[in-house]
Tab-separated table of C-alpha atoms in Angstrom:
chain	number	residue	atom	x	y	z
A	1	UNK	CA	24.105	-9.415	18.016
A	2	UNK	CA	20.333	-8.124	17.642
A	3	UNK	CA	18.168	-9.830	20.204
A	4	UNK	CA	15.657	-10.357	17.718
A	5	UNK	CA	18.036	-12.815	15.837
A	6	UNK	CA	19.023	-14.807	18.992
A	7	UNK	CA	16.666	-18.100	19.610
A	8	UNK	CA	17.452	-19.135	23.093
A	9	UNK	CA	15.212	-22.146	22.408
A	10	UNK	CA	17.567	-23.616	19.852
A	11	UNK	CA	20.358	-23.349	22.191
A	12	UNK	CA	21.541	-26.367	24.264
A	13	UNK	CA	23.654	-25.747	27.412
A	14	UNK	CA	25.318	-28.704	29.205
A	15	UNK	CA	25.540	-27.922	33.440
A	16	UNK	CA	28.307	-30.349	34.838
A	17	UNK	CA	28.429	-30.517	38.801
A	18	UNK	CA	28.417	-32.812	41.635
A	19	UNK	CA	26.565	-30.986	44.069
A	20	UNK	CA	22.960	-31.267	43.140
A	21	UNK	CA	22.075	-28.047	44.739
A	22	UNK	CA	24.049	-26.414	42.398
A	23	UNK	CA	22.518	-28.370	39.714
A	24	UNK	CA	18.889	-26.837	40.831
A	25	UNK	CA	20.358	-23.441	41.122
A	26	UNK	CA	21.450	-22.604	37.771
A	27	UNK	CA	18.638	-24.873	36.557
A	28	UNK	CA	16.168	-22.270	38.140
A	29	UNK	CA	18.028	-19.008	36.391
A	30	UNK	CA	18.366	-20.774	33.197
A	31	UNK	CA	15.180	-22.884	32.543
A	32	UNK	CA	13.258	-19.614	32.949
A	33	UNK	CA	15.507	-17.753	29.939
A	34	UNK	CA	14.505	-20.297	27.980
A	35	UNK	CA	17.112	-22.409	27.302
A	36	UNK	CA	17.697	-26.262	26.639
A	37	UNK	CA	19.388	-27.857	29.190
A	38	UNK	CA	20.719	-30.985	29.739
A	39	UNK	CA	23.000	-32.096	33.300
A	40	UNK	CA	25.747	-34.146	34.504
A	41	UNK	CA	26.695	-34.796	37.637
A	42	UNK	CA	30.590	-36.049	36.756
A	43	UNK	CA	33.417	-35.116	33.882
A	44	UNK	CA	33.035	-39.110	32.773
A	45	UNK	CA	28.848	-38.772	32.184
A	46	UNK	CA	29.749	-35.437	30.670
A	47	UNK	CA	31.697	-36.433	27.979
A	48	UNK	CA	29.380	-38.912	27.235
A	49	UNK	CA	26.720	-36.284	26.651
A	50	UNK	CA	28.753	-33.830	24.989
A	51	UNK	CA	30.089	-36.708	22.320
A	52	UNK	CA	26.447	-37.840	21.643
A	53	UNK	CA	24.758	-34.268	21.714
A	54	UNK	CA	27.189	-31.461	21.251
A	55	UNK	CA	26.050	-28.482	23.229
A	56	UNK	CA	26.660	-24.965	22.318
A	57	UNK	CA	27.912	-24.094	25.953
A	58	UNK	CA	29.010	-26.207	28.468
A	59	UNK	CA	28.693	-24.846	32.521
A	60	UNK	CA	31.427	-27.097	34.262
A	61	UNK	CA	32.316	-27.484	37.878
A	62	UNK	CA	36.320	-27.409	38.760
A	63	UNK	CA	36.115	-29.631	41.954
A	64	UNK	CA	34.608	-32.789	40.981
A	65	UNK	CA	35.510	-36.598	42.276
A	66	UNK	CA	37.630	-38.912	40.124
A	67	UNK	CA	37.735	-36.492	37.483
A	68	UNK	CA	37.395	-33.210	38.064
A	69	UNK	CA	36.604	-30.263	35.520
A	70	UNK	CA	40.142	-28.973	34.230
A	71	UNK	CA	40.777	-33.159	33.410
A	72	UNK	CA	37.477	-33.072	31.649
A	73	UNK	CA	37.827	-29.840	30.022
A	74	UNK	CA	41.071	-31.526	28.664
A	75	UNK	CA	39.212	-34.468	27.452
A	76	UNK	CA	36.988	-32.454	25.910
A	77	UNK	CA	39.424	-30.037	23.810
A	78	UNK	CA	40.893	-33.553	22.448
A	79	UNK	CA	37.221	-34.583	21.010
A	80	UNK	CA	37.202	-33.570	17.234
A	81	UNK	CA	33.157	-33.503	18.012
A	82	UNK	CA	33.667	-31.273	21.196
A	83	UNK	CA	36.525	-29.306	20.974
A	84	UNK	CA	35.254	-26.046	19.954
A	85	UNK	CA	32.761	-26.184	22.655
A	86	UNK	CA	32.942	-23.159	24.749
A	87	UNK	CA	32.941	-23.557	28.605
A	88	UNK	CA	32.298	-21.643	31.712
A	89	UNK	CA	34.241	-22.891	34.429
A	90	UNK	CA	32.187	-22.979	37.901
A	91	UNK	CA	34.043	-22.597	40.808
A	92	UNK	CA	34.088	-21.881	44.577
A	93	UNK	CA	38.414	-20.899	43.991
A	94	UNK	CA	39.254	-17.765	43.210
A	95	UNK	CA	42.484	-18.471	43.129
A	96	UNK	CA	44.441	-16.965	40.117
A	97	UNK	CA	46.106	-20.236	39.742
A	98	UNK	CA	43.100	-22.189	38.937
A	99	UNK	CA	41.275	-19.785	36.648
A	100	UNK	CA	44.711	-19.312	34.329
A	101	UNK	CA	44.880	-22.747	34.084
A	102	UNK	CA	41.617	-22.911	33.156
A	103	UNK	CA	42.267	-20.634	30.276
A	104	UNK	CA	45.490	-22.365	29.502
A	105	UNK	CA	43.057	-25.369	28.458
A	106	UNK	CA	40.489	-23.295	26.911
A	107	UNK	CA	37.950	-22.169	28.959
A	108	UNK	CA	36.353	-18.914	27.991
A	109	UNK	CA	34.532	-17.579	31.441
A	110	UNK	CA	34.399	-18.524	34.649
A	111	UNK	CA	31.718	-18.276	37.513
A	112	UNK	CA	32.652	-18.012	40.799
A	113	UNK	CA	29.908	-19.567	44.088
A	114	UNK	CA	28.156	-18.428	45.091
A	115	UNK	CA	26.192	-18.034	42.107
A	116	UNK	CA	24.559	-14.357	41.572
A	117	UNK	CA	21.475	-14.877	39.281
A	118	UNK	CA	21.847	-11.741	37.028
A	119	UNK	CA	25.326	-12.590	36.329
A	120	UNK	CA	24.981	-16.615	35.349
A	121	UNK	CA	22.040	-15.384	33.010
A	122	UNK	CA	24.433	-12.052	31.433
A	123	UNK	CA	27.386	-14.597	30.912
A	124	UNK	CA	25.811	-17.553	29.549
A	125	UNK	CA	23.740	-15.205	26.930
A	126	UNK	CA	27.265	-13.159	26.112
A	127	UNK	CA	28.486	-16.655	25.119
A	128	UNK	CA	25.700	-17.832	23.844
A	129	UNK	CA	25.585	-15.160	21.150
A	130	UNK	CA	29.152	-15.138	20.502
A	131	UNK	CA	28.741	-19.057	19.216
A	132	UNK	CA	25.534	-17.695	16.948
A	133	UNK	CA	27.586	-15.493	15.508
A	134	UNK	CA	30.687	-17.787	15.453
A	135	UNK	CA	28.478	-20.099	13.573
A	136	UNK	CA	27.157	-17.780	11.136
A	137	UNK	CA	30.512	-16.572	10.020
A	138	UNK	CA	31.229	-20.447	9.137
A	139	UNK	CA	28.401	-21.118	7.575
A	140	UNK	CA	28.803	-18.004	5.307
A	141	UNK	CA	32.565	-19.005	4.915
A	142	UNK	CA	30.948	-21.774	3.263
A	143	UNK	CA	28.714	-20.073	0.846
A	144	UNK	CA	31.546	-17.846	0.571
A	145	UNK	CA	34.161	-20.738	-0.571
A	146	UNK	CA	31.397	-22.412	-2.404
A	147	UNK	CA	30.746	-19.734	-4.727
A	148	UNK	CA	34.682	-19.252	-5.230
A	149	UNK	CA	34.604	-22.636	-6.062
A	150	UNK	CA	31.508	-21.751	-8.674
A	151	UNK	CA	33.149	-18.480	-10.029
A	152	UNK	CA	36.442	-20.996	-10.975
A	153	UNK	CA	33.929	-23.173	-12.750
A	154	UNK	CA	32.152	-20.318	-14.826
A	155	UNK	CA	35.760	-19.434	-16.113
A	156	UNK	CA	36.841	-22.596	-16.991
A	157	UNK	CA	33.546	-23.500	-18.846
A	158	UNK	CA	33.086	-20.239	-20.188
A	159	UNK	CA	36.652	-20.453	-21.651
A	160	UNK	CA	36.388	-23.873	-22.966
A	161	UNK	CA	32.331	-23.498	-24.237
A	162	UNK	CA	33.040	-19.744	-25.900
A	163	UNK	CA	36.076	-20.630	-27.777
A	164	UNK	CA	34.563	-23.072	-30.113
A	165	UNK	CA	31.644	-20.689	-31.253
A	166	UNK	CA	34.116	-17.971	-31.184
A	167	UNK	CA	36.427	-19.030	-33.557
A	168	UNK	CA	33.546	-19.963	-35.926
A	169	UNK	CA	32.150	-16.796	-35.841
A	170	UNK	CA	35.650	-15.147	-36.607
A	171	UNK	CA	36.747	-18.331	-39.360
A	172	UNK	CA	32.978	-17.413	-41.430
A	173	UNK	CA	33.653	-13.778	-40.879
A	174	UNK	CA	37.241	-13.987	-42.299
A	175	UNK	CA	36.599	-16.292	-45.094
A	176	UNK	CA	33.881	-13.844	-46.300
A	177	UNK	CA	36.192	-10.920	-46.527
A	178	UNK	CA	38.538	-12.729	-48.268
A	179	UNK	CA	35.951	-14.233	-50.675
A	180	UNK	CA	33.187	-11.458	-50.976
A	181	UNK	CA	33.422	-10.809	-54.512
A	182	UNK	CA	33.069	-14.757	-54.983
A	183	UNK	CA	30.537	-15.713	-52.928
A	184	UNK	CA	27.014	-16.049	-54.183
A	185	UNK	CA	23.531	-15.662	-51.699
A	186	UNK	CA	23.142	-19.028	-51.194
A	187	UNK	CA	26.557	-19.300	-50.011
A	188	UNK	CA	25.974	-15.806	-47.870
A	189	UNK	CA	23.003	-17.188	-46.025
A	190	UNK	CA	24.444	-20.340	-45.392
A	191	UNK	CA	27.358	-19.032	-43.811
A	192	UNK	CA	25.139	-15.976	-42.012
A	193	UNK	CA	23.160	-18.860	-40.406
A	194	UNK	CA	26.186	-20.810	-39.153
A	195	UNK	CA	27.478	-17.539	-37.356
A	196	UNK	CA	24.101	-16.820	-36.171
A	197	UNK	CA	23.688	-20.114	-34.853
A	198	UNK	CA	27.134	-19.694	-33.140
A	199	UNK	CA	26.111	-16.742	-31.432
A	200	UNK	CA	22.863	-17.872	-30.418
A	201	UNK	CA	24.741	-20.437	-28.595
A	202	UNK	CA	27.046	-18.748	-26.764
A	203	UNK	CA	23.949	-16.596	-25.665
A	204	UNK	CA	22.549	-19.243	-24.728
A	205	UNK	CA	25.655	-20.036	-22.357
A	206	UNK	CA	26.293	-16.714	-21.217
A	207	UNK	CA	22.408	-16.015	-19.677
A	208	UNK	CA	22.976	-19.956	-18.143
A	209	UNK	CA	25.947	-18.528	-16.687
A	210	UNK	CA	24.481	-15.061	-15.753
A	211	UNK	CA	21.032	-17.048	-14.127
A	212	UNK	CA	22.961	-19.421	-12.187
A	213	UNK	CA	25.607	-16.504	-10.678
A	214	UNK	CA	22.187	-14.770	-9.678
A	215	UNK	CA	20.675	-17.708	-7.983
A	216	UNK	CA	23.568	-18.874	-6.234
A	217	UNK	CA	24.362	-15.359	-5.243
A	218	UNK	CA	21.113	-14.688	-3.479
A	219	UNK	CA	20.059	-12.169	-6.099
A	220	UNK	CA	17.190	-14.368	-7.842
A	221	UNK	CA	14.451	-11.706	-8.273
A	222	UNK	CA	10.812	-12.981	-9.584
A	223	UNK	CA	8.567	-10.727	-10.996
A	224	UNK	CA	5.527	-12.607	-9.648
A	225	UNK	CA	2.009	-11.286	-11.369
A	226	UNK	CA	-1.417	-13.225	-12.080
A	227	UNK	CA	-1.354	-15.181	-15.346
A	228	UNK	CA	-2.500	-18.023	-17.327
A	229	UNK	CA	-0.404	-21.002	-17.036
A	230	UNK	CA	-2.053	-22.717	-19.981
A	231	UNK	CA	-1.615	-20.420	-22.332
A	232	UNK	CA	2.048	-20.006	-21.564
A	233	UNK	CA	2.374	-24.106	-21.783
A	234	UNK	CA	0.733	-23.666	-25.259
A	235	UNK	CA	2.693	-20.564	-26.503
A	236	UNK	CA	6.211	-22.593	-25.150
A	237	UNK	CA	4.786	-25.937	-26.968
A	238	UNK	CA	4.447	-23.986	-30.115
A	239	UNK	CA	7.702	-22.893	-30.224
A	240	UNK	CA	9.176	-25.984	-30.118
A	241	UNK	CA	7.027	-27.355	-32.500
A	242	UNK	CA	9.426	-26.332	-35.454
A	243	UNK	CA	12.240	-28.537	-33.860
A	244	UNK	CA	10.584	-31.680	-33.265
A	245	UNK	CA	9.294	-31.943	-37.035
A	246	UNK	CA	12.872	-31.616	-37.780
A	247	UNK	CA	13.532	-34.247	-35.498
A	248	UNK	CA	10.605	-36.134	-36.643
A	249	UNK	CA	9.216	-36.050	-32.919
A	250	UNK	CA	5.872	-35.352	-32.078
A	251	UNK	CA	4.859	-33.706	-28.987
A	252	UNK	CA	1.822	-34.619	-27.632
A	253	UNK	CA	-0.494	-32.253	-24.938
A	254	UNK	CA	-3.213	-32.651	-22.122
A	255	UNK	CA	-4.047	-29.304	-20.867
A	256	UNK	CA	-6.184	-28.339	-18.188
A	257	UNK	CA	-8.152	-25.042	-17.103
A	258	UNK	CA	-6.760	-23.447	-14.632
A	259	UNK	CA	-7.670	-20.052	-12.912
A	260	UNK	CA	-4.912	-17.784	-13.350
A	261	UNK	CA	-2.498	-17.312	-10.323
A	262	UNK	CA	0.561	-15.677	-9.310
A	263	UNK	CA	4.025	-16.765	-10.963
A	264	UNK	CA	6.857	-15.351	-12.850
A	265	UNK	CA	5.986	-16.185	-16.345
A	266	UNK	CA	9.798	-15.157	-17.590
A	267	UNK	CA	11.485	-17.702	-15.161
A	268	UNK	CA	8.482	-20.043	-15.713
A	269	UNK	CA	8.783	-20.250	-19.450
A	270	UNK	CA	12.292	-21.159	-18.882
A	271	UNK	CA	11.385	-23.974	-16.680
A	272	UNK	CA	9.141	-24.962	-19.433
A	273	UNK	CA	11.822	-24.480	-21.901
A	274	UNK	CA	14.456	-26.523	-20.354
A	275	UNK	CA	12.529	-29.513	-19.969
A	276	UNK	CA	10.648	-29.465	-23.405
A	277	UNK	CA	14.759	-29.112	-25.001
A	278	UNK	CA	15.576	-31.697	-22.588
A	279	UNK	CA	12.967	-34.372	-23.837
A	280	UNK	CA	13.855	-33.374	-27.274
A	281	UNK	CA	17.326	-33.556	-26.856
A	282	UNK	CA	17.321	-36.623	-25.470
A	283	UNK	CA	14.464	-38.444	-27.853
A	284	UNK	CA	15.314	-40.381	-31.188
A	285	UNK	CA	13.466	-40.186	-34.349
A	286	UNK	CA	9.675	-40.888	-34.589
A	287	UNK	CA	9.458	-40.945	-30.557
A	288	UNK	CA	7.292	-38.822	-28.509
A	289	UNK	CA	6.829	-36.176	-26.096
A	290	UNK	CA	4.144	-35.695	-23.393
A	291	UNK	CA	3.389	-32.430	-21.963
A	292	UNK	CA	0.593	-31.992	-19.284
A	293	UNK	CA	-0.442	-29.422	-17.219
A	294	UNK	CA	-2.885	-30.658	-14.042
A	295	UNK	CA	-3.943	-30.113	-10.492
A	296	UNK	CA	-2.528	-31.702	-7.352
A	297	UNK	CA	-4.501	-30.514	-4.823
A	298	UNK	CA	-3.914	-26.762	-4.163
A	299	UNK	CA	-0.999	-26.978	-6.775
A	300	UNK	CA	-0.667	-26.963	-10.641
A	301	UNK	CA	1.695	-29.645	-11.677
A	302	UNK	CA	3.334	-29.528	-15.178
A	303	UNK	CA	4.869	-32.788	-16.652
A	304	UNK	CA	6.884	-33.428	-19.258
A	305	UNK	CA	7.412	-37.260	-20.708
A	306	UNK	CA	9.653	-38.348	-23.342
A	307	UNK	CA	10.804	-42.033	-24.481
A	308	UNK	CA	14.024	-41.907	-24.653
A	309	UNK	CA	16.299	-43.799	-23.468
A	310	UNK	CA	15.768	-43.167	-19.194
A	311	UNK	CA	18.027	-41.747	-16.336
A	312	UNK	CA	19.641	-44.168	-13.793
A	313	UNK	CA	19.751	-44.125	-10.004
A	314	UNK	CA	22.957	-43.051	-10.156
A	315	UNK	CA	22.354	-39.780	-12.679
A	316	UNK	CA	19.027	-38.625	-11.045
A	317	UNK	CA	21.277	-38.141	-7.891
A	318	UNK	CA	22.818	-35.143	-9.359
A	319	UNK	CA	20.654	-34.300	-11.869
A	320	UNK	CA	20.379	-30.740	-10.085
A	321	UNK	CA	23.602	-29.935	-9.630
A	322	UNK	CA	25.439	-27.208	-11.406
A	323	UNK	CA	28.011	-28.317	-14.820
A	324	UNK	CA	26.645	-32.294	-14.404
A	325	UNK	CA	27.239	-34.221	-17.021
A	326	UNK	CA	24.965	-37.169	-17.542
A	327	UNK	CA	25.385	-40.973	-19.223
A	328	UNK	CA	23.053	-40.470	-21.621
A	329	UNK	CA	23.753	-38.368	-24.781
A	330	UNK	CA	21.924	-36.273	-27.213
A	331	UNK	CA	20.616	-38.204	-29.781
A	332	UNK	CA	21.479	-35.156	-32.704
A	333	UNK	CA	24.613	-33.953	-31.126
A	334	UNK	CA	22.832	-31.475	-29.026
A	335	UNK	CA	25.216	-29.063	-26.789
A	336	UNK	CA	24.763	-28.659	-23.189
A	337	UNK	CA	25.712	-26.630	-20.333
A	338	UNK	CA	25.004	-28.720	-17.806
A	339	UNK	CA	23.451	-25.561	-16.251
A	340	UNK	CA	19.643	-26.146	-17.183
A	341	UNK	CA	18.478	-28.530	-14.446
A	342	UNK	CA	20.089	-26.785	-11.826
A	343	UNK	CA	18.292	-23.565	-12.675
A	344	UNK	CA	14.944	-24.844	-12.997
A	345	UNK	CA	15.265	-26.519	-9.387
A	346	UNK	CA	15.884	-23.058	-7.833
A	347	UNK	CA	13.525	-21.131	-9.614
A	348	UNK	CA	10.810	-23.532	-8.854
A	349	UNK	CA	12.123	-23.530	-5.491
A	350	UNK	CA	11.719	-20.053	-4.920
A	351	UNK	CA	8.591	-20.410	-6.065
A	352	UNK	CA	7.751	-22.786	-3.534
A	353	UNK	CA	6.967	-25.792	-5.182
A	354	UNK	CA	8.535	-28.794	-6.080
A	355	UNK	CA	10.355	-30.563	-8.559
A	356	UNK	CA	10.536	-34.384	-9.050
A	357	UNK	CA	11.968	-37.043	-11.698
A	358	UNK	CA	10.556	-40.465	-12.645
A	359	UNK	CA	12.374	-42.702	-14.561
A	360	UNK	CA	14.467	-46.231	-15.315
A	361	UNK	CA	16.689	-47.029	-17.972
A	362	UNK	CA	15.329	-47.741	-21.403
A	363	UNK	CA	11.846	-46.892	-20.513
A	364	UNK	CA	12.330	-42.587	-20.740
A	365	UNK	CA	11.802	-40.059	-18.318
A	366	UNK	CA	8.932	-37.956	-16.462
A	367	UNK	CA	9.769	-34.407	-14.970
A	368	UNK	CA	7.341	-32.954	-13.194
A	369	UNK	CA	7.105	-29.318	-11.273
A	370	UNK	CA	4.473	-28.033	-8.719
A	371	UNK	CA	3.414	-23.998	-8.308
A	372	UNK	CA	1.023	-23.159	-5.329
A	373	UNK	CA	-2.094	-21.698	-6.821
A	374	UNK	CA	-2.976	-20.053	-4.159
């Protein structure tokens, strides 16, 4: 492992003797490197340290009174907490018989007294890195098995989500072969919109799908440049303009001057996007929607209000996690991916701002994201 990428200040190393002069010895080589340590001078107060604050290496004396190291070595392979705890044995023996058996019951190292400076430091720091790197593997194991588990999700919903639109598409299609020399315009562009619509939403889906396998992947790219904020609110308001009438839902905006700053207007506008539908979505007849766009303190905050019918405790828990399905329900029959919240919390994210709810049952619901303006 790189140097650079090893932080011998994060790393916590439990020293386990009965001699104190032993104690201040490796105490001296290994204070100076950098290292936290922590000391014991018995197996019965080191278990006791190890169980409340698990070390990353633990030094540990062989001859000890009452219980000596190989008993507390045992001890500690038998903790759920401890057991994968590597430790250096510490030892005036040479014998082969002692350092097998410490093996045997998993001991990585040993160190034999007296102690040679050089060598405690080159040992402790070959462990050391081998537990960064252990613990890096895991933690990408992880990532690895938590993506896995989101690839078996995008199939299954993709399946399930496509086929409905699909076999629309191909029903119209069909019945206007069949029926082409029947069919009149009106009866053309009716059916023309239904397979547009159909397509539109499985678009819709398929970029959800393709956004989210980006994010979670690591592979979010924004294409950050100065721009106006405002006028993107406005141009996204206008949009959905169309919708609410048909809803009979008017959406109401307070909009603020702000100097133009860096952002991704693409990924922005779907932020924007998702929680204008949202409030829509989610808003009966002759209701309203509140969109504002502010300043708290160096940030711009965007909110977006509705009055529908409100989020409990329970829902805004996972509101931002991917394929959640919520209590409350469209109010038009609205689809949803359950995709759209999730997004917008890591594109905001890698933005570095923030992204908050507000709400209680029956009395609607606030979102509300940050951007740094500066």
């Amino acid at each position: 492992m790189d140097d650079n990428n090893f932080d011998k200040s994060e790393m916590k190393i439990l020293l386990v003797d009965d001699t104190p002069a032993n104690i201040d010895v490796l105490k001296h080589a290994l204070q100076s490197e950098g290292y936290k340590l922590s000391f014991a001078p018995n197996g019965k107060v080191a278990l006791k340290l190890a169980d409340h604050n698990v070390p990353d290496l633990i030094l540990l004396d062989i001859m000890m009174p009452e219980m000596d190291g190989l008993e507390t070595c045992s001890h500690l392979k038998s903790n759920e907490k401890t057991k994968d705890i590597p430790i250096i044995f510490i030892t005036a023996k040479t014998e082969t018989e002692d350092v097998v058996k410490g093996f045997q019951l998993g001991g990585v190292d040993y160190i034999a007294k007296p102690f040679h400076r050089e060598e405690v430091c080159a040992r402790v720091k070959t462990h050391l890195q081998l537990v960064q790197a252990w613990k890096m593997l895991k933690s990408q194991n992880k990532s690895l098995e938590e993506l896995n588990k989101l690839k078996n999700a995008f199939v299954g919903m993709a399946a399930h989500d496509l086929r409905n639109p699909l076999s629309i598409i191909c029903m119209l299609t069909q019945l206007m072969i069949m029926d082409k020399n029947t069919l009149t315009p009106e009866i053309i562009e009716k059916k023309l919109n239904m397979i547009r619509n159909s397509g539109k939403r499985m678009l819709s889906l398929i970029n959800n799908l393709l956004d989210v396998t980006a994010i979670e992947s690591g592979n979010l790219k924004l294409n950050i440049k100065p721009g106006s904020l405002k006028t993107l609110v406005s141009e996204r308001i206008q949009i959905f303009e169309i919708g609410a009438r048909e809803k009979e839902i008017q959406i109401n905006s307070t909009l603020a001057d702000i100097d133009d700053f860096l952002f991704d207007p693409n990924y922005i506008a779907q932020v924007i996007d998702n929680l204008i539908t949202n409030a829509l979505k989610f808003s009966e007849s002759n209701k309203n929607v509140y969109v504002t766009l502010g300043r708290e303190g160096p940030n711009a905050k965007i909110s977006v209000r509705d009055e529908g019918p409100g989020i409990s405790k329970e829902d805004q828990e996972k509101l931002y996690g991917a394929f959640q399905k919520l209590t409350a329900q469209p109010t038009a029959g609205e689809k949803s991916t359950g995709l759209g919240l999730a997004i917008v919390k890591k594109v905001i994210e890698a933005h570095k701002g923030e992204i908050s709810v507000e709400s209680e049952l029956g009395a609607g619901a606030t979102f509300s994201f940050t951007l740094p303006t500066e």
